N, CA, C and O of each residue as an XYZ file, in Angstrom:
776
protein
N      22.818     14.627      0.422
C      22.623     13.627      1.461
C      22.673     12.248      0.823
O      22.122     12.132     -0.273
N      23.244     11.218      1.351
C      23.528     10.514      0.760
C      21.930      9.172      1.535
O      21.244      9.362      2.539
N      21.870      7.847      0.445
C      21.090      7.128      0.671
C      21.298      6.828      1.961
O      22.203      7.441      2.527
N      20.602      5.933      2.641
C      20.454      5.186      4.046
C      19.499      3.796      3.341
O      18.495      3.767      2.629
N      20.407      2.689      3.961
C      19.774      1.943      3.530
C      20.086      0.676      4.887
O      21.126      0.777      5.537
N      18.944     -0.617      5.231
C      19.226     -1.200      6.300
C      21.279     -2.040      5.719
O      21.869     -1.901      4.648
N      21.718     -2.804      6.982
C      22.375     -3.432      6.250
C      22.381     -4.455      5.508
O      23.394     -4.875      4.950
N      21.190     -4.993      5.418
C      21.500     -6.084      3.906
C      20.927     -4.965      3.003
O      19.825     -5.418      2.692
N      21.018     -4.124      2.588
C      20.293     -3.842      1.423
C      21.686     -3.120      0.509
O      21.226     -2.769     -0.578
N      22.564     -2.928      0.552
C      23.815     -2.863      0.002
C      23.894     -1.667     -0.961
O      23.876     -0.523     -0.508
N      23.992     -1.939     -2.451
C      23.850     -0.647     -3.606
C      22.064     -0.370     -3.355
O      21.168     -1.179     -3.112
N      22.041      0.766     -3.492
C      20.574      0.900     -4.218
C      20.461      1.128     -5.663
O      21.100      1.961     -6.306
N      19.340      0.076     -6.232
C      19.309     -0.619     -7.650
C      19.101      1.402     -8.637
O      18.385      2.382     -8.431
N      19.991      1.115     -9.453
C      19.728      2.157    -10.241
C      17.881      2.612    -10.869
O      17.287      3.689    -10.924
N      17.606      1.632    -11.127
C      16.304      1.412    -11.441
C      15.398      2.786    -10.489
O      14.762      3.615    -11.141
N      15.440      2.859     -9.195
C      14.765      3.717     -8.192
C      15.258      5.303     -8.614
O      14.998      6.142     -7.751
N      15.738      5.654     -9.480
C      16.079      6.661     -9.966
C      15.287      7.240    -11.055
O      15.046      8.406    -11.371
N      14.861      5.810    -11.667
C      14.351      6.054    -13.160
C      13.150      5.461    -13.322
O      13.066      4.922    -14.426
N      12.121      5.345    -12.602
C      11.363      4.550    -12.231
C      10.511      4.682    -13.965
O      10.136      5.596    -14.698
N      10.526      2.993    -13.997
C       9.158      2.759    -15.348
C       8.106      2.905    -14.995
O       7.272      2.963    -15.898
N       7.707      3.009    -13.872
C       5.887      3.289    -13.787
C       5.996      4.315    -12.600
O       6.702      4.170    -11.603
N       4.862      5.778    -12.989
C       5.210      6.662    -12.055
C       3.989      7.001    -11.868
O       3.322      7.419    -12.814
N       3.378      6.865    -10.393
C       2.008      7.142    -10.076
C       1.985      8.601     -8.901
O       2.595      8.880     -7.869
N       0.890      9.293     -9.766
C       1.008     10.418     -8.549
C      -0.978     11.039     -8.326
O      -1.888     11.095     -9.153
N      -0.938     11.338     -7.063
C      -2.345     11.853     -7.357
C      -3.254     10.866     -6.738
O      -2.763      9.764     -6.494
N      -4.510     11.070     -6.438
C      -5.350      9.780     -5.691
C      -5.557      8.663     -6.497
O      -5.859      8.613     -7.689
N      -5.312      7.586     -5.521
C      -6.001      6.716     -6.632
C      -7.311      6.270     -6.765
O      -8.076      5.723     -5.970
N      -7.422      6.621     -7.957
C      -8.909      5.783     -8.725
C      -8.722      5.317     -9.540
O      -7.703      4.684     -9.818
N     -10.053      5.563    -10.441
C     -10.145      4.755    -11.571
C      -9.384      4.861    -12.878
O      -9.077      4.099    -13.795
N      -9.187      6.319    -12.520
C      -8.152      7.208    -13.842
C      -7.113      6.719    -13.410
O      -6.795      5.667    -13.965
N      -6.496      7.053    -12.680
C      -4.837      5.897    -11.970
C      -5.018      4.625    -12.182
O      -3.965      4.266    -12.707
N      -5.672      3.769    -12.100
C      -5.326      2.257    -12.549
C      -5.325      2.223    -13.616
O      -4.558      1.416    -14.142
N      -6.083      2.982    -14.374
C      -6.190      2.900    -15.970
C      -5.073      2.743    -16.206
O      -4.476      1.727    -16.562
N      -4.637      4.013    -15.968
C      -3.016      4.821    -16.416
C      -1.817      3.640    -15.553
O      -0.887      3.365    -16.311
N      -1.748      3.196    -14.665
C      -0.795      2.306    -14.073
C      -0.830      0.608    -14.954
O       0.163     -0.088    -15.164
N      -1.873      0.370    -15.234
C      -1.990     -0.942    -16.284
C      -1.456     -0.895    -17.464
O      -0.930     -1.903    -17.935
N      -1.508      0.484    -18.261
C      -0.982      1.070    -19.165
C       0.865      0.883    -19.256
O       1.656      0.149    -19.849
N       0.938      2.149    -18.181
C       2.422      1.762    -17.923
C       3.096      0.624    -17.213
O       4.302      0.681    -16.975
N       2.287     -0.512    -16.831
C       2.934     -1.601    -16.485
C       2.944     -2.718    -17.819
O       3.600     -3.738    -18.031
N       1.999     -2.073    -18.510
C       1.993     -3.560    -19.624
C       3.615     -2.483    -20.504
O       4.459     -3.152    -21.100
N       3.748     -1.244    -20.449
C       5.148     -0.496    -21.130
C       5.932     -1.430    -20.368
O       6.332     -2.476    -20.877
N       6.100     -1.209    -19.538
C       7.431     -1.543    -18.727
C       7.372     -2.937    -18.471
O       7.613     -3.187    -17.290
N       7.217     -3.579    -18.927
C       6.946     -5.007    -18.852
C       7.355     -5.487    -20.333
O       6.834     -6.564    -20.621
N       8.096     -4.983    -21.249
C       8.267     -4.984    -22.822
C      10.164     -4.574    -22.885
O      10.960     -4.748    -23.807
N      10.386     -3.949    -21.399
C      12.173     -3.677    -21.104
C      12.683     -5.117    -20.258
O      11.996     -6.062    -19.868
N      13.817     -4.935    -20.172
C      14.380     -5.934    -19.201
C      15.266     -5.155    -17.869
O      15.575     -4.020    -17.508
N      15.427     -6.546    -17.442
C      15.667     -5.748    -15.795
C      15.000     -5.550    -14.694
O      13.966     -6.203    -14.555
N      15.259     -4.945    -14.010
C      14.397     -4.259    -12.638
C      13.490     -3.472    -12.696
O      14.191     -2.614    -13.231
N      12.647     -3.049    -12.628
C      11.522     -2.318    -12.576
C      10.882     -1.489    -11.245
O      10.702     -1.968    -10.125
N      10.649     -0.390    -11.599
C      10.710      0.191    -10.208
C       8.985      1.031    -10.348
O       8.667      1.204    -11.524
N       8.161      1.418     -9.535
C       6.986      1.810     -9.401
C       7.543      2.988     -8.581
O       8.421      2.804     -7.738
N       6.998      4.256     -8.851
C       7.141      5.306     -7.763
C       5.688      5.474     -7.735
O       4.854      5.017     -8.517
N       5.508      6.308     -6.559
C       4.204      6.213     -6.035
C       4.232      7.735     -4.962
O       4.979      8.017     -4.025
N       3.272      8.373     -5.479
C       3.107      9.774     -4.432
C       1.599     10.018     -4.411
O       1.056     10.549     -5.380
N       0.766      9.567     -3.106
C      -0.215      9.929     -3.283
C      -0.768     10.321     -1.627
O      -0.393      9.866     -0.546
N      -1.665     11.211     -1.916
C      -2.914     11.506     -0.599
C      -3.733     10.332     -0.071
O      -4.049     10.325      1.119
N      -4.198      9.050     -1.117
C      -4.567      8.293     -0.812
C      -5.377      7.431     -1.671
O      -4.763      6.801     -2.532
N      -6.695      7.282     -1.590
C      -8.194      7.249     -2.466
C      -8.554      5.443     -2.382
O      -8.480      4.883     -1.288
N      -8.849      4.840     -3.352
C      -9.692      3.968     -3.457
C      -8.981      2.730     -2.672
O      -7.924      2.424     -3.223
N      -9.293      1.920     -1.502
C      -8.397      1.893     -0.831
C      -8.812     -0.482     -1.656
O      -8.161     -1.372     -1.110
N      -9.801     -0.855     -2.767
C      -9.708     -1.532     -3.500
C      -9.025     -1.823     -4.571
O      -8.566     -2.936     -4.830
N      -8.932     -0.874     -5.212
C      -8.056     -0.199     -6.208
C      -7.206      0.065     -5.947
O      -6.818      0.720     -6.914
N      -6.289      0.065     -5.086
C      -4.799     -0.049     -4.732
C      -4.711     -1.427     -4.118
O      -3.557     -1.671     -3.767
N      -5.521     -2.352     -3.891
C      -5.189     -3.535     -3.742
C      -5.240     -4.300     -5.045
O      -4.369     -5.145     -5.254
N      -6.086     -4.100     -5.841
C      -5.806     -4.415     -7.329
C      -4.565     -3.879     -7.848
O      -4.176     -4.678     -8.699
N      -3.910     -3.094     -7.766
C      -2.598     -1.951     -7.948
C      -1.686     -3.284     -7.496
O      -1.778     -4.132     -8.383
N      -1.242     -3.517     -6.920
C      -0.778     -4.473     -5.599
C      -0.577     -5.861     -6.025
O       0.489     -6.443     -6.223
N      -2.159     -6.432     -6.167
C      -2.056     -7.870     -6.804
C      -1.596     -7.662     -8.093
O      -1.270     -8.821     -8.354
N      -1.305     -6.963     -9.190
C      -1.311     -6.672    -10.451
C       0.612     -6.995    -10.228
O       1.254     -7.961    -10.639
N       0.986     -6.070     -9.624
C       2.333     -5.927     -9.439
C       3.138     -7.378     -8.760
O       4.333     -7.576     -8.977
N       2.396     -8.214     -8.025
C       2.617     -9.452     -7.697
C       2.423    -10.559     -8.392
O       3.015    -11.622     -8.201
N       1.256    -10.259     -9.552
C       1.625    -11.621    -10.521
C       2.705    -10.569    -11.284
O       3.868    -10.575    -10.881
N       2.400     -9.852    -12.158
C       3.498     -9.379    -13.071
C       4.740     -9.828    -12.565
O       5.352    -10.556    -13.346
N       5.494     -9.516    -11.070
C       6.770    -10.243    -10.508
C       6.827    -11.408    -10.859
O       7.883    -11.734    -11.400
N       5.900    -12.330    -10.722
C       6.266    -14.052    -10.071
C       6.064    -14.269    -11.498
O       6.943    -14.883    -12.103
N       4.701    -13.723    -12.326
C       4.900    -14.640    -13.936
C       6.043    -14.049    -14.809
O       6.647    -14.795    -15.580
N       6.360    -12.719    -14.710
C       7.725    -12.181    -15.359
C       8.588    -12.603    -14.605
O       9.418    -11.752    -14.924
N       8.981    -13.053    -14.047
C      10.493    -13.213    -13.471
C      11.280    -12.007    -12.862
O      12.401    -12.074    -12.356
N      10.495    -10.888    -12.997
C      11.339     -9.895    -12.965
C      11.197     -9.376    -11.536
O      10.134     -9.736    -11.031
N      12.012     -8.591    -10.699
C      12.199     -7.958     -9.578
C      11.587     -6.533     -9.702
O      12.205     -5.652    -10.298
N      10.222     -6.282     -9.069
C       9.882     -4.890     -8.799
C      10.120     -4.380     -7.798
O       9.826     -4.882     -6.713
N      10.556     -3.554     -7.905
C      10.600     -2.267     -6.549
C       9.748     -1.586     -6.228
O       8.840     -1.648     -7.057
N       9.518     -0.877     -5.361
C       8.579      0.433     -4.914
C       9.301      1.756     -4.537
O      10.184      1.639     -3.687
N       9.065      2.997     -5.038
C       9.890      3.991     -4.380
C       8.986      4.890     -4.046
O       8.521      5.509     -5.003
N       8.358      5.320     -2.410
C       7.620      6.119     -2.297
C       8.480      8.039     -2.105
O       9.675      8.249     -1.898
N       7.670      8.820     -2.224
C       8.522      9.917     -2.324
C       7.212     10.845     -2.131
O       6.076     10.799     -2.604
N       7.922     11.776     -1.159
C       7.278     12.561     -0.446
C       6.255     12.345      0.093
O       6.413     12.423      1.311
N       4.722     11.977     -0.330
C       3.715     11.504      0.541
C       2.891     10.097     -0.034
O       2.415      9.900     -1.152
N       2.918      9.104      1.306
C       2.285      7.729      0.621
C       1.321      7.684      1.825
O       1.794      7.441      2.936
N       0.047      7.895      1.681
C      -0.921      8.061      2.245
C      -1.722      6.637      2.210
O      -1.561      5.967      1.189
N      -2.443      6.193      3.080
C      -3.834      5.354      3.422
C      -3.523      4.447      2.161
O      -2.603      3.637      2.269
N      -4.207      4.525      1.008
C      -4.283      3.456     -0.296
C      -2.916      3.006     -0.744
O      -2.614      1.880     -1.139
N      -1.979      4.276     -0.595
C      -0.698      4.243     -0.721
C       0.205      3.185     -0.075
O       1.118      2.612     -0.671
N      -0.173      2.964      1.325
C       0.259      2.154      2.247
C       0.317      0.442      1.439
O       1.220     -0.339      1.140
N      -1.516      0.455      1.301
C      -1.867     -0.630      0.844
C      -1.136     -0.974     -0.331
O      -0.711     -2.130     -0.321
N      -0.834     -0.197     -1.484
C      -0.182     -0.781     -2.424
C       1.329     -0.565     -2.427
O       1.974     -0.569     -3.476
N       2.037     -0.322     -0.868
C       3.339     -0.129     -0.743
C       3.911     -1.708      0.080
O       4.977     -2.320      0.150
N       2.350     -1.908      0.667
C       2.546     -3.091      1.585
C       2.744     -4.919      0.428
O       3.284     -5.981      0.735
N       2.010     -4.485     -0.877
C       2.270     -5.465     -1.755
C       3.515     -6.199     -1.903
O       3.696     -7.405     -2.071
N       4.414     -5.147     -1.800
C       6.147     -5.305     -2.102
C       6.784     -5.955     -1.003
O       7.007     -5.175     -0.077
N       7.173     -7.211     -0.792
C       7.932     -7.059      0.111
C       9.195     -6.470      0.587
O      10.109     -6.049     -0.123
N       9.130     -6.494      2.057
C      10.337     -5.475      2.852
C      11.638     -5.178      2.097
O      12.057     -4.073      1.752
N      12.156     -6.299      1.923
C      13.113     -6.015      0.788
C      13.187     -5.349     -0.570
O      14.160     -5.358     -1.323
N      11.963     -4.748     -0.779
C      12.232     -4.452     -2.378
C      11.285     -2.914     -2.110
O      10.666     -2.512     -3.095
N      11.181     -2.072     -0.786
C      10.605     -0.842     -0.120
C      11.633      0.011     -0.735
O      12.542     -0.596     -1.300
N      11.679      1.487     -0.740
C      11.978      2.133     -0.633
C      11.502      3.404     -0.421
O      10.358      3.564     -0.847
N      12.141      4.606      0.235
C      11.208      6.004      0.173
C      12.379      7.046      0.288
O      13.507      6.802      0.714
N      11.899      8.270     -0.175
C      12.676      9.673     -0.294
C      12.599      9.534      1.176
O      11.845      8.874      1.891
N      14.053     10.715      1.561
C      13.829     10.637      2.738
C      13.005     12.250      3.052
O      13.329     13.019      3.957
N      12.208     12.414      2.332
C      11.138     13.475      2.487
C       9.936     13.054      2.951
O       9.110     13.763      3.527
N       9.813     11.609      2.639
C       8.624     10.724      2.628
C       7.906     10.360      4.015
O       8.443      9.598      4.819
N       6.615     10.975      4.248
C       5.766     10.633      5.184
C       4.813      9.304      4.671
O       4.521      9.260      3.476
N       4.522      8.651      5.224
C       3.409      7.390      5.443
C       2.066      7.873      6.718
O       1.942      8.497      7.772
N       1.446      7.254      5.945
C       0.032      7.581      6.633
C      -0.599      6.030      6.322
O      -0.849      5.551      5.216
N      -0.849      5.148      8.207
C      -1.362      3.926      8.343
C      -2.351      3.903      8.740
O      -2.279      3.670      9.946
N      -3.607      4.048      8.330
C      -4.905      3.831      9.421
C      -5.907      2.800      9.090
O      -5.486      1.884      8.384
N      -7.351      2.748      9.508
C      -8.621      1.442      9.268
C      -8.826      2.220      8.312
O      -8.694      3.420      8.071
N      -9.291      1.001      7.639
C     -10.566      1.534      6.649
C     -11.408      2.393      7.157
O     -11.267      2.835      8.297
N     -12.177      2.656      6.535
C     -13.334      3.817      6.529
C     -14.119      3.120      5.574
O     -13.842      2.345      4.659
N     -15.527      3.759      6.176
C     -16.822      3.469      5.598
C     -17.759      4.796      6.007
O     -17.504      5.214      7.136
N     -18.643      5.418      5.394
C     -19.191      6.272      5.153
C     -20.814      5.767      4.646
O     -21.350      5.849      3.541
N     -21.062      5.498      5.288
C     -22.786      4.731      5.021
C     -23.406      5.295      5.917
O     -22.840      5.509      6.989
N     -24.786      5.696      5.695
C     -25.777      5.723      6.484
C     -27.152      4.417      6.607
O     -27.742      4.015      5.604
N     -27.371      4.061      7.625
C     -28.657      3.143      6.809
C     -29.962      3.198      7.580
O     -29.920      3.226      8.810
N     -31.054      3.214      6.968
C     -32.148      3.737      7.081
C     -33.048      2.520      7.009
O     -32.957      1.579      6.221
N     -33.911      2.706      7.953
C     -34.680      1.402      8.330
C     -35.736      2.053      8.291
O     -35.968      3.209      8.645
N     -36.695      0.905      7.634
C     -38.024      1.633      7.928
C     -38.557      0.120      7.125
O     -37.871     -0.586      6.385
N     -39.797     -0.065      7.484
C     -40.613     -1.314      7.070
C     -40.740     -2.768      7.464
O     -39.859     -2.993      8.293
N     -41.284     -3.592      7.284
C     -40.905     -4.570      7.589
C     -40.169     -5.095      9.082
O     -40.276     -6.281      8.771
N     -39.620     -5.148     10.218
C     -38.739     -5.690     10.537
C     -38.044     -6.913      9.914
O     -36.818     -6.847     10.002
N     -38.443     -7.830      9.408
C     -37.477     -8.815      8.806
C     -36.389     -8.031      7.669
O     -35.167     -7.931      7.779
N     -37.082     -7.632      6.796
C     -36.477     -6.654      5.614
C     -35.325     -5.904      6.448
O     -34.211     -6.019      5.938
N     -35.386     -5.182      7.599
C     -34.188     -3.807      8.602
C     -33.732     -5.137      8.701
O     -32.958     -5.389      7.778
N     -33.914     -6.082      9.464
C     -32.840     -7.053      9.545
C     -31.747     -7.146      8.712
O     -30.613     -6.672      8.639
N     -32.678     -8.152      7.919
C     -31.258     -8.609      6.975
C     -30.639     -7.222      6.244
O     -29.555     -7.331      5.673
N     -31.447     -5.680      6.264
C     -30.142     -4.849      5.741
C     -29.108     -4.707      6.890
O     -27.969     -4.364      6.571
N     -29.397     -4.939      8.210
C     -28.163     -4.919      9.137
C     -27.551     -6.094      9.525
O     -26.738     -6.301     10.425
N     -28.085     -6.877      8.673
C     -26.857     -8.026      8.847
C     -26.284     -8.189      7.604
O     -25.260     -8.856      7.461
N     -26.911     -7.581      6.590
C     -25.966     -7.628      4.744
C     -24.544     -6.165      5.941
O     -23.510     -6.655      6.395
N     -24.734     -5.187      6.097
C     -23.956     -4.363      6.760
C     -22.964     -4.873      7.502
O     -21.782     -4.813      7.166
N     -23.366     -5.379      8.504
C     -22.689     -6.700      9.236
C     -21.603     -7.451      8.433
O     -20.411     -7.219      8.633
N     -21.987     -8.270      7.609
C     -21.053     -8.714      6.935
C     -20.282     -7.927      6.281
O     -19.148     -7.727      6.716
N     -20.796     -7.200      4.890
C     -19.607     -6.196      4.864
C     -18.759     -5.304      5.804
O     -17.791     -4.842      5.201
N     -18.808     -5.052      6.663
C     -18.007     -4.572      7.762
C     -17.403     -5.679      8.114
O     -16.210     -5.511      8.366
N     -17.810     -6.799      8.228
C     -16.777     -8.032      8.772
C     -15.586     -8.235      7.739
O     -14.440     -8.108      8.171
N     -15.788     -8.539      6.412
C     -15.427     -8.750      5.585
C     -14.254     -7.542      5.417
O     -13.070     -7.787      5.187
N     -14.843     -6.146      5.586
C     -13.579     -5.075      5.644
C     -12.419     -4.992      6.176
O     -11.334     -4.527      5.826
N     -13.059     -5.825      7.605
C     -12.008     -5.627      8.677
C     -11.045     -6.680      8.534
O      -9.862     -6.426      8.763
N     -11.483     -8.099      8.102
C     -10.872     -8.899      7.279
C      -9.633     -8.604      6.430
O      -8.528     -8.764      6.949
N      -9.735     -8.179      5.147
C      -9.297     -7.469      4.494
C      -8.313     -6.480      4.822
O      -7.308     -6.208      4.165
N      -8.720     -5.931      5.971
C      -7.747     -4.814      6.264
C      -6.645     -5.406      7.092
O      -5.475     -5.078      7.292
N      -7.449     -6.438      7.530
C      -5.936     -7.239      8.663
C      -4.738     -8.183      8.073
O      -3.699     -8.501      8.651
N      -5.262     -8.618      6.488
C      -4.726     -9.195      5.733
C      -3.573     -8.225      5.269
O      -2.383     -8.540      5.283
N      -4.120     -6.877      4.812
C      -3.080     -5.836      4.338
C      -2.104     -5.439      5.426
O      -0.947     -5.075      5.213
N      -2.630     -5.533      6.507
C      -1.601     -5.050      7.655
C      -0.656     -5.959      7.857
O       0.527     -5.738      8.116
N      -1.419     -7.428      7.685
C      -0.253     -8.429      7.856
C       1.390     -8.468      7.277
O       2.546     -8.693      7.636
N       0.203     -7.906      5.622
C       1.000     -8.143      4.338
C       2.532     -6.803      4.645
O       3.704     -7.104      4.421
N       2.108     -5.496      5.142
C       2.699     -4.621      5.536
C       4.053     -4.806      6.597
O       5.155     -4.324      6.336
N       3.735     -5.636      7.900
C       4.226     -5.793      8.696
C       5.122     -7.122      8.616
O       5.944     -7.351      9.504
N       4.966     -7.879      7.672
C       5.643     -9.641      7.594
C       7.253     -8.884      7.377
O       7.385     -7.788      6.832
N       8.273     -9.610      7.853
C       9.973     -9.448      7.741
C       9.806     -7.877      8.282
O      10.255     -6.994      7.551
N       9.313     -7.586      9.266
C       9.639     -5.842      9.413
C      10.018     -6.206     11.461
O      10.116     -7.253     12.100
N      10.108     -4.931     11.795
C      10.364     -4.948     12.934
C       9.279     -4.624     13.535
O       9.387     -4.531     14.758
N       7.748     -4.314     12.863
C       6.620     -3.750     13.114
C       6.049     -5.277     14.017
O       6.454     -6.399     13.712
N       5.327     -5.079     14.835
C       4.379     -6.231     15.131
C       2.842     -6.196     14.316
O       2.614     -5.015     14.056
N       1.939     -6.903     13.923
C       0.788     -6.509     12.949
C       0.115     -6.320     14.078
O      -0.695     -5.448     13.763
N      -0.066     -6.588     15.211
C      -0.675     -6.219     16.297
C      -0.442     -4.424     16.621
O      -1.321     -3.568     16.714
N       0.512     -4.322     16.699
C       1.408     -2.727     17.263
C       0.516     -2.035     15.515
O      -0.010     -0.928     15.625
N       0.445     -2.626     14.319
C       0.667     -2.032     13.365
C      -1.564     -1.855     13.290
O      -2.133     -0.906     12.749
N      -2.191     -2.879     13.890
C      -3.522     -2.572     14.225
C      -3.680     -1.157     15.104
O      -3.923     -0.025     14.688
N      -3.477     -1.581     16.332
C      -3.165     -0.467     17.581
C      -3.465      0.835     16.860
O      -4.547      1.420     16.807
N      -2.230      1.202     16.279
C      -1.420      2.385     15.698
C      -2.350      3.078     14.958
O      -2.592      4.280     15.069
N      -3.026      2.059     13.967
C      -3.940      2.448     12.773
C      -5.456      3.330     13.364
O      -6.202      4.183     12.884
N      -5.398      2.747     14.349
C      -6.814      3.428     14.682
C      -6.385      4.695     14.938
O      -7.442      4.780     14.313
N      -6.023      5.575     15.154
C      -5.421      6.797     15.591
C      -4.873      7.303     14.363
O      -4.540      8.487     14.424
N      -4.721      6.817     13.441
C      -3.816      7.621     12.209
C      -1.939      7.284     12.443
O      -1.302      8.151     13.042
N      -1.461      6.473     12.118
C      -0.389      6.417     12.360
C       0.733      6.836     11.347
O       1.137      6.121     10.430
N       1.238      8.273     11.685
C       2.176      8.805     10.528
C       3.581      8.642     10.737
O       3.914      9.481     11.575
N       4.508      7.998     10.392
C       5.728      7.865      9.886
C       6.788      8.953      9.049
O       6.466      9.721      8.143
N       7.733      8.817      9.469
C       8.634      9.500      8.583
C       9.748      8.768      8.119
O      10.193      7.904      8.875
N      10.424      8.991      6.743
C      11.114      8.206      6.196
C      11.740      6.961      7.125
O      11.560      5.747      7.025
N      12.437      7.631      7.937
C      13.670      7.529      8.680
C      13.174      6.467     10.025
O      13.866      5.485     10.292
N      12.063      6.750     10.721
C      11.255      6.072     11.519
C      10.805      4.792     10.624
O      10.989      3.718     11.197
N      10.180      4.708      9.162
C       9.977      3.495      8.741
C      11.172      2.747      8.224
O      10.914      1.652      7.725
N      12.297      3.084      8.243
C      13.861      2.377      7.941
C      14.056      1.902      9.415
O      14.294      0.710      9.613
N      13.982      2.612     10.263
C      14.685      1.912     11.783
C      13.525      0.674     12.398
O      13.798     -0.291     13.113
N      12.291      1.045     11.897
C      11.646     -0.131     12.229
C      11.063     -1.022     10.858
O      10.006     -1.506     10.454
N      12.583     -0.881     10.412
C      12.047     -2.363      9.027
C      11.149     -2.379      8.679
O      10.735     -3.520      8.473
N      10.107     -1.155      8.324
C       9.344     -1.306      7.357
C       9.954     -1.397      6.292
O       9.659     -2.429      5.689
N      11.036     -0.457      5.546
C      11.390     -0.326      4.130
C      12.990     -0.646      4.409
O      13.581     -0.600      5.488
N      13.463     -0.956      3.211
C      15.071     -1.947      2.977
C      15.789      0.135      2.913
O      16.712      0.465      3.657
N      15.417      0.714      2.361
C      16.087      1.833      1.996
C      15.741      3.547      2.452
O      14.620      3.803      2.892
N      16.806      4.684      2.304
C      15.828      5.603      1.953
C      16.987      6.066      0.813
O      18.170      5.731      0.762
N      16.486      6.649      0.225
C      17.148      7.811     -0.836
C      17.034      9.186     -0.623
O      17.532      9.978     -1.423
């Protein structure tokens, strides 16, 4: 089967074949390790540089660090990174797929996407004081503000030059919004598929 790619996106860069940094598996703390590693490697070649990326999901901070890392490395190297997702780019995945802009996307065309909110998993327990329950539900408060923040920034970042609206791309998220290669090429999320 041959590539699919929008029409400005023309050859697809050899680079997406041979990718210098290859991430697979959730991300955490062991994955950034290992991705800083192979970005300070691949940052020592010349050329294009390509990131593949296959994951279930995980630290959904830590793929925004993933993300900003890959955006100075571009602008202070000079150099052009790519993204090539392949087979599954899940939740964190998104986030550090959304770093790249539209033009420099790519995915297998095996490749599912998975868009949704953050998540938070807290319980909180009041007891004492009323002033004290307060301010722990308004420290809560803010971090939840601050999340949702954050998360609208990434959606933005996801949806800018696409055919997505960041509104349609909110909507969507609450429900789990899964994609397939071919569905994120026709609506300009990604320049390519392979």
């Amino acid at each position: 089967m041959d590539a699919q790619t929008s029409d400005e996106a023309g050859v697809i860069p050899k680079c997406l074949f041979s990718p210098q940094i290859r991430l697979s598996g959730l991300i955490d703390d062991n994955k950034f390790i290992d991705f800083q590693s192979q970005l300070d490697n691949a940052l020592k070649s010349e050329g294009q540089l390509a990131v593949e990326l296959t994951t279930p999901g995980g630290d959904a901070d830590l793929a925004r660090r993933i993300g900003m890392d890959i955006q100075i490395a571009s602008e202070h190297s000079g150099r052009e990174i790519l993204f090539i997702g392949k087979t599954i780019v899940y939740s964190a995945g998104v986030t550090i797929m959304a770093s790249f802009p539209r033009k420099r996307r790519y995915l297998t065309r095996d490749c599912l996407l998975l868009i949704h909110e953050r998540r938070m998993d807290q319980s909180l327990q009041l007891s004492g004081p009323l002033q004290v329950s307060l301010q722990r539900v308004k420290a809560l408060e803010a971090q939840l503000k601050i999340g949702i923040e954050v998360e609208r920034t990434g959606f933005a970042m996801l949806c800018e030059g696409t055919g997505v609206d960041c509104d349609e791309c909110i909507e969507r998220a609450r429900t789990n919004w899964y994609l397939k290669s071919e569905e994120a090429l026709s609506r300009r999320l990604i320049l390519g598929v392979l």
